[in-house]
Structure formats: structure tokens, C-alpha cells
XYZ file of C-alpha atoms in Angstrom:
379
model
C 24.851 34.476 -5.752
C 21.835 32.321 -6.591
C 20.089 33.445 -3.374
C 20.624 37.117 -4.294
C 19.129 36.570 -7.758
C 16.128 34.820 -6.265
C 15.628 37.658 -3.739
C 15.773 40.294 -6.496
C 13.244 38.352 -8.551
C 10.952 38.013 -5.523
C 11.112 41.769 -4.826
C 10.419 42.519 -8.500
C 7.320 40.308 -8.497
C 6.115 41.883 -5.237
C 6.495 45.396 -6.685
C 4.572 44.413 -9.823
C 1.740 42.888 -7.780
C 1.571 45.883 -5.420
C 1.650 48.328 -8.331
C -1.100 46.438 -10.091
C -3.224 46.393 -6.992
C -2.711 50.161 -6.513
C -3.551 50.842 -10.154
C -6.741 48.848 -10.117
C -7.808 50.199 -6.727
C -7.589 53.850 -7.782
C -10.861 55.588 -8.190
C -11.478 56.905 -11.675
C -11.198 60.631 -12.110
C -14.437 62.359 -12.815
C -17.769 63.243 -11.299
C -19.697 60.786 -9.181
C -23.480 60.734 -9.570
C -26.187 58.903 -7.625
C -27.269 55.559 -9.010
C -30.840 56.853 -9.366
C -29.620 59.586 -11.752
C -27.620 57.011 -13.708
C -30.728 54.804 -13.948
C -32.804 57.691 -15.353
C -30.106 58.495 -17.922
C -30.138 54.883 -19.093
C -33.946 54.891 -19.426
C -33.798 58.049 -21.489
C -31.111 56.513 -23.751
C -28.720 59.272 -22.738
C -25.831 56.821 -22.098
C -24.288 54.913 -25.038
C -21.582 52.794 -23.332
C -20.432 51.876 -19.827
C -17.603 50.013 -18.155
C -18.529 47.842 -15.179
C -15.950 46.736 -12.632
C -16.211 45.372 -9.090
C -17.416 48.516 -7.280
C -18.411 51.127 -9.878
C -19.962 51.807 -13.256
C -18.069 54.281 -15.425
C -19.263 56.135 -18.534
C -18.547 59.269 -20.499
C -21.077 62.086 -20.527
C -21.934 62.568 -24.223
C -22.376 66.331 -23.743
C -19.405 67.273 -21.539
C -17.256 64.294 -22.627
C -16.213 63.944 -18.973
C -15.752 60.658 -17.161
C -18.623 60.010 -14.782
C -19.195 57.106 -12.469
C -21.663 55.694 -9.982
C -21.800 52.846 -7.490
C -22.240 49.283 -8.786
C -25.311 47.767 -7.096
C -24.079 44.240 -7.972
C -27.459 43.439 -9.472
C -27.583 40.146 -11.406
C -29.892 41.697 -14.007
C -28.020 44.988 -14.425
C -26.026 43.969 -17.476
C -29.091 42.617 -19.243
C -31.050 45.808 -18.412
C -28.302 48.015 -19.874
C -28.026 45.963 -23.052
C -31.808 45.997 -23.572
C -31.599 49.779 -23.463
C -28.962 49.894 -26.195
C -25.976 50.465 -23.928
C -22.653 48.891 -24.938
C -21.315 47.104 -21.852
C -17.670 46.322 -21.044
C -17.020 44.208 -17.936
C -13.579 44.515 -16.364
C -12.220 41.789 -14.115
C -11.679 42.643 -10.498
C -8.031 42.690 -9.427
C -8.759 40.026 -6.822
C -10.033 37.780 -9.608
C -6.786 38.350 -11.481
C -4.821 37.469 -8.344
C -6.863 34.285 -7.921
C -6.267 33.442 -11.577
C -2.520 33.951 -11.153
C -2.515 31.815 -8.013
C -4.461 29.092 -9.834
C -1.910 29.159 -12.644
C 0.959 28.937 -10.144
C -0.760 26.000 -8.419
C -1.258 24.083 -11.655
C 2.295 24.799 -12.789
C 3.584 23.588 -9.423
C 1.315 20.512 -9.428
C 2.173 19.420 -12.951
C 5.830 20.279 -12.333
C 5.875 17.891 -9.369
C 4.067 15.267 -11.435
C 6.518 15.570 -14.334
C 9.484 15.507 -11.932
C 8.157 12.371 -10.239
C 7.383 10.766 -13.599
C 10.888 11.472 -14.907
C 12.380 10.183 -11.667
C 10.491 6.892 -11.732
C 10.481 6.429 -15.521
C 13.856 7.868 -16.376
C 15.587 6.473 -19.472
C 18.587 5.931 -17.170
C 16.648 3.670 -14.797
C 18.338 0.582 -16.220
C 22.052 0.910 -16.871
C 23.649 -0.885 -19.801
C 26.905 -2.623 -18.875
C 28.948 -3.085 -22.030
C 31.692 -5.117 -20.331
C 30.941 -6.990 -17.103
C 34.593 -7.893 -16.538
C 33.550 -11.380 -15.368
C 34.342 -14.654 -17.140
C 33.610 -18.304 -16.396
C 37.082 -18.606 -14.829
C 35.882 -16.181 -12.119
C 32.978 -18.483 -11.249
C 33.947 -21.406 -9.051
C 32.109 -24.643 -9.790
C 28.891 -24.788 -11.863
C 30.724 -26.749 -14.562
C 27.620 -28.425 -15.972
C 25.811 -25.100 -16.026
C 28.705 -23.499 -17.896
C 28.554 -26.238 -20.542
C 24.810 -25.776 -20.974
C 25.181 -22.020 -21.401
C 27.981 -22.285 -23.949
C 25.511 -23.350 -26.645
C 23.164 -20.511 -25.724
C 26.014 -18.011 -26.121
C 26.838 -19.355 -29.572
C 23.221 -18.895 -30.681
C 23.151 -15.402 -29.199
C 26.180 -14.336 -31.199
C 24.792 -15.713 -34.485
C 21.001 -16.007 -34.127
C 20.381 -15.717 -37.854
C 22.737 -18.571 -38.700
C 21.075 -20.913 -36.210
C 17.602 -19.790 -37.350
C 18.400 -21.237 -40.798
C 18.919 -24.599 -39.082
C 15.569 -24.285 -37.317
C 17.173 -23.486 -33.956
C 15.915 -20.441 -32.130
C 17.416 -18.602 -29.190
C 15.684 -19.270 -25.854
C 13.694 -16.221 -24.805
C 14.237 -16.776 -21.120
C 16.464 -18.747 -18.787
C 15.588 -19.362 -15.141
C 18.280 -19.836 -12.518
C 16.877 -21.315 -9.322
C 18.914 -21.569 -6.164
C 19.317 -20.424 -2.605
C 20.525 -16.858 -1.988
C 24.277 -16.384 -2.123
C 25.065 -19.253 -4.493
C 26.336 -16.983 -7.292
C 23.380 -16.588 -9.650
C 24.155 -12.907 -10.297
C 27.862 -13.589 -10.770
C 27.079 -16.400 -13.193
C 24.772 -14.166 -15.267
C 27.535 -11.554 -15.490
C 29.983 -14.281 -16.527
C 27.657 -15.402 -19.323
C 27.532 -11.839 -20.681
C 31.293 -11.514 -20.296
C 32.004 -14.787 -22.112
C 29.519 -13.963 -24.885
C 30.883 -10.393 -25.125
C 27.379 -8.920 -25.251
C 25.678 -6.065 -23.422
C 24.309 -6.710 -19.947
C 21.352 -4.914 -18.321
C 20.908 -5.789 -14.620
C 17.590 -5.247 -12.857
C 15.964 -6.423 -9.660
C 12.405 -6.732 -8.433
C 12.566 -3.525 -6.386
C 13.335 -1.525 -9.558
C 9.742 -2.102 -10.667
C 8.139 -1.040 -7.403
C 6.658 2.440 -7.179
C 4.302 4.541 -5.069
C 2.336 5.237 -8.259
C 0.067 2.706 -9.936
C 0.975 1.500 -13.467
C 4.605 2.642 -13.116
C 5.792 -0.978 -12.769
C 4.413 -2.126 -16.165
C 5.846 1.000 -17.800
C 9.267 0.169 -16.379
C 8.979 -3.342 -17.811
C 8.334 -1.878 -21.263
C 11.226 0.567 -20.851
C 13.601 -2.260 -19.873
C 12.781 -4.442 -22.866
C 12.743 -1.500 -25.265
C 16.279 -0.660 -24.169
C 17.319 -4.323 -24.475
C 16.131 -4.472 -28.096
C 18.151 -1.363 -28.922
C 21.262 -2.837 -27.257
C 20.988 -6.325 -28.830
C 22.735 -8.701 -28.648
C 22.003 -8.300 -24.981
C 21.327 -10.176 -21.759
C 18.630 -8.848 -19.434
C 19.210 -10.105 -15.906
C 16.325 -9.826 -13.418
C 17.293 -10.680 -9.864
C 14.716 -11.575 -7.194
C 12.377 -12.547 -10.021
C 9.859 -14.054 -7.616
C 9.340 -10.510 -6.302
C 7.542 -9.437 -9.512
C 6.677 -12.695 -11.262
C 4.527 -14.257 -8.559
C 1.230 -15.937 -9.354
C -1.432 -13.446 -10.343
C -4.129 -12.870 -7.763
C -7.356 -11.192 -8.849
C -8.429 -10.245 -5.328
C -8.780 -6.622 -6.376
C -6.362 -5.038 -3.899
C -4.067 -2.315 -5.237
C -0.903 -4.349 -4.619
C -2.284 -7.465 -6.306
C -3.606 -5.414 -9.225
C -0.198 -3.818 -9.773
C 1.520 -7.220 -9.573
C -0.935 -8.614 -12.133
C -0.171 -5.728 -14.479
C 3.577 -6.274 -14.139
C 3.253 -10.007 -14.877
C 1.006 -9.253 -17.876
C 3.542 -6.716 -19.170
C 6.306 -9.326 -18.821
C 4.228 -11.849 -20.761
C 3.575 -9.354 -23.549
C 7.247 -8.416 -23.821
C 8.418 -12.038 -23.881
C 5.856 -12.872 -26.558
C 7.078 -9.888 -28.573
C 10.620 -11.233 -28.805
C 11.814 -12.368 -32.199
C 14.269 -15.307 -32.151
C 16.719 -13.485 -34.418
C 17.020 -10.331 -32.258
C 19.664 -11.738 -29.893
C 18.005 -10.786 -26.603
C 17.907 -13.264 -23.721
C 16.322 -12.822 -20.298
C 18.080 -14.517 -17.396
C 15.992 -14.475 -14.240
C 17.184 -15.533 -10.795
C 14.695 -16.884 -8.286
C 14.722 -18.696 -4.971
C 11.584 -20.653 -5.826
C 10.163 -21.523 -9.239
C 6.956 -22.727 -7.558
C 6.155 -19.141 -6.538
C 6.191 -17.885 -10.144
C 3.135 -17.454 -12.346
C 2.687 -20.607 -14.515
C 2.152 -18.489 -17.634
C 5.618 -16.988 -17.229
C 7.562 -20.221 -16.949
C 5.795 -22.223 -19.641
C 7.815 -23.377 -22.693
C 8.138 -20.636 -25.275
C 8.844 -18.007 -22.655
C 11.361 -19.329 -20.159
C 12.515 -22.329 -22.146
C 15.487 -23.292 -19.997
C 15.471 -23.863 -16.250
C 18.682 -24.540 -14.355
C 19.324 -25.222 -10.700
C 22.241 -23.486 -9.006
C 23.099 -25.859 -6.146
C 25.258 -25.352 -3.099
C 28.945 -25.744 -4.007
C 30.229 -29.307 -3.831
C 33.420 -30.269 -2.002
C 35.680 -29.496 -4.944
C 34.064 -26.087 -5.425
C 34.253 -25.354 -1.696
C 37.991 -26.038 -1.710
C 38.448 -23.566 -4.583
C 36.250 -21.015 -2.825
C 38.258 -21.335 0.406
C 41.494 -20.755 -1.510
C 40.011 -17.698 -3.196
C 38.484 -16.148 -0.063
C 41.593 -16.809 2.070
C 43.784 -14.673 -0.170
C 45.094 -11.737 1.842
C 44.072 -13.292 5.185
C 46.361 -14.659 7.911
C 45.424 -18.326 8.208
C 46.724 -20.940 10.634
C 48.530 -23.916 9.123
C 45.884 -26.233 10.563
C 43.222 -24.497 8.422
C 43.856 -26.407 5.229
C 41.428 -25.861 2.340
C 40.258 -29.467 2.695
C 39.455 -29.118 6.417
C 37.676 -25.832 5.921
C 35.734 -27.204 2.967
C 34.428 -30.030 5.136
C 33.329 -27.533 7.793
C 31.468 -25.533 5.151
C 29.389 -28.435 3.851
C 25.952 -27.071 2.905
C 27.132 -23.448 2.919
C 26.464 -21.080 0.044
C 29.316 -19.181 -1.605
C 28.369 -15.984 0.213
C 28.132 -17.791 3.570
C 31.604 -19.297 3.144
C 33.067 -15.832 2.488
C 31.179 -14.410 5.473
C 32.382 -17.220 7.777
C 36.043 -16.679 6.841
C 35.692 -12.919 7.282
C 34.034 -13.437 10.690
C 36.841 -15.801 11.725
C 39.400 -13.097 10.884
C 37.467 -10.579 12.995
C 37.294 -12.976 15.957
C 41.023 -13.602 15.751
C 41.656 -9.866 15.636
C 39.540 -9.309 18.750
C 41.775 -11.794 20.595
C 44.874 -10.068 19.169
C 45.952 -13.246 17.379
C 48.166 -12.987 14.314
C 46.021 -15.480 12.405
C 42.728 -17.322 12.730
C 42.530 -21.049 13.480
C 39.891 -23.795 13.352
C 38.424 -22.674 16.675
C 37.757 -19.207 15.241
C 36.212 -20.707 12.095
C 33.898 -23.019 14.098
C 32.857 -20.110 16.318
C 32.188 -17.978 13.238
C 30.052 -20.729 11.709
C 27.975 -20.958 14.894
C 27.352 -17.208 14.867
C 26.107 -17.076 11.272
């Protein structure tokens, strides 16, 4: 149906263009005279007005009142000559010029349409989704007990920033979580929002990357503008070292864009008011890679390390990840936890899943310690 409508519209436009071309290409009715005769009539002030188009000059004979025309010599001084002899001149655009004008208009409409489409795609108000309920609580996060205690006070301030401001206590603008990948930084940030019962806006470094210059800083402004409207709110930026790296003024396009993003982050953090109830939680693998201006006190006030799970946490993780899996009796949580010493949360889950796959390949009803050790070696 849509194709038929488009075809009808295309045919209609083609008919209009063809009709216009035919109309403008028709020779005017009337008598044609040599240009030399026309020139003499102009000199004798016989002609009062003419119409000049691409290939002819048309005028009305003042005696017979008939339309008369002659060839247009395309002289650059013709119009001036006619006007100096008291002739009123009307210049009509050639149909080809009209076609070129239409094509130019179509080009600019298409160009700006693409630009607007790209702009709306990269700077859409829906770029950063607001999660009103994360569905994650501290009970869903295994371990990190000291970190949970530290964040409890922050959550209290977030819920009642004005009350704590009267006591001279302000809400931290930013909190840095440093730790190896897979140790639960994202899950912990969601748990903080869930425990505090505040809005949660997740973002990652790649959200600020774009093929167009200056889009990254604009996305930073959009993110924080949305956070202020959704306060109390937690803004979580994952892979923070991907956009917050030390500024380099080498002049390359990539470094220039990174510098602009860092500067935009600095401006937004400085624009926070302690009573607005907005906190930025950023996850990074290395604080040393971040720009010093970002992590100074007054911007990211609190810095916490998210370590590998200890033995107690590993036991709880094994119990959680083994739910729904067929496990040999020799694979006690304590034995598995000792095998997973130095593993991240994600690596423990991956090892147990790999062990199940290995057991399935051997058509065993459950995986044993041999499968787990083999899985660990393959990770």
C-alpha cells in the first residue's frame, strides 16, 4: 500500500515536471523579426517593454498589439542598452535554472534531514534510561560488607540532603569504585539505588563516543540535566577510565574530544548543589589513569576499592551459582571456594558454568572436581 502511494506521488511529480518543461519550451505565438529590425525599433524608441528569457526577446507591437519576438543574442550589455533607451525589461528565469533551483532545494533538504536525523539519534533525550526500581538490594550482593556500611551513611544523606545540610554535612558529589572487572561494581551500584529507593541512570564510556566531534560533551550535559530532573538520583558511569582519562593537549581529534568530555564532566560536577540529591558513582579499573582534576576532593570525595571476594564471600557465591546445577557430592562449597582463590565473581560463575558444559560433553549426570579444575585451566 505504501509502495503504491509512493509510486503515484512519483508519477505525479514527473508529470508536473514534464508539463512545466513543455510549457516553458513552447515558442511564443506571434511574428518573429530579425534582431537587426528589433535593434532599430529600440533605437527609435518604438518599443516600450520587453520580456527576456533564455533564447528569445518578446514584446508587443504598439501599433498592431501583436506579440512579436526575436532571437536573444545573449549579450551581457543588452539589458543595460534597453534600459538606457527607456525600455521596461522583464527577465524570466530559464526552466533549466528552475530545475537546478529545485534540485538544490532537494539536496539541502536531504542534507539537513540527514544531519537532523543523525543529531536526534546521537543526542536523543532517550539516550540515558531512567530506572526507577533496580530490583537489587544489598542482600543480593555477596560480600562487600565494609563497603555496604560506608554507603549506608551516603544513602541517608541522599534521602534527606536538606536536613544534613543544616548540620554542615553535604552529600558527596562523586564516589569512585575501583576494582578488577567482574567483581560486582555495577551490581553494587544498583543495590545502592535499590536500598536508597532512588532513581538510577546507568551509563558507560561507549555511550559518549560518537563519529561527530562535540557530541560527547553534549551527551554529558544531557545526562546530568536528566539526573537533576530525576533527583534524588544516582548516576552510574561504568568504564569511567574510558572517558575520564588524563587530558592530553597533543591536538589530535581523539585527544581533543576526550579533553572536551573531561572538561564537561568537571563543569557538571562543579555545578552540583549539595542539597539536590544527585550522586555520581563511577566504576574504574584504575584510578591512576583518571585525570587528577576529576578525582580531587570536592568532586569525587569518596574512593572505595572493590576487592576480589574473600573465602567467606566465595563460599556464598558458590552456593548461589550452583543453584539449578547438578553437582557432585565431593564439590563442597568450601573445596570449590579454595579452588577459586583470586577469582572475581564473574570468573567464579563462568568456571562453574564451564564445568557443567564439560560434564555434559562427557554425558555425566553431574560435574566433579576434575571438571572444575579443567574449567579453571581453560579460563
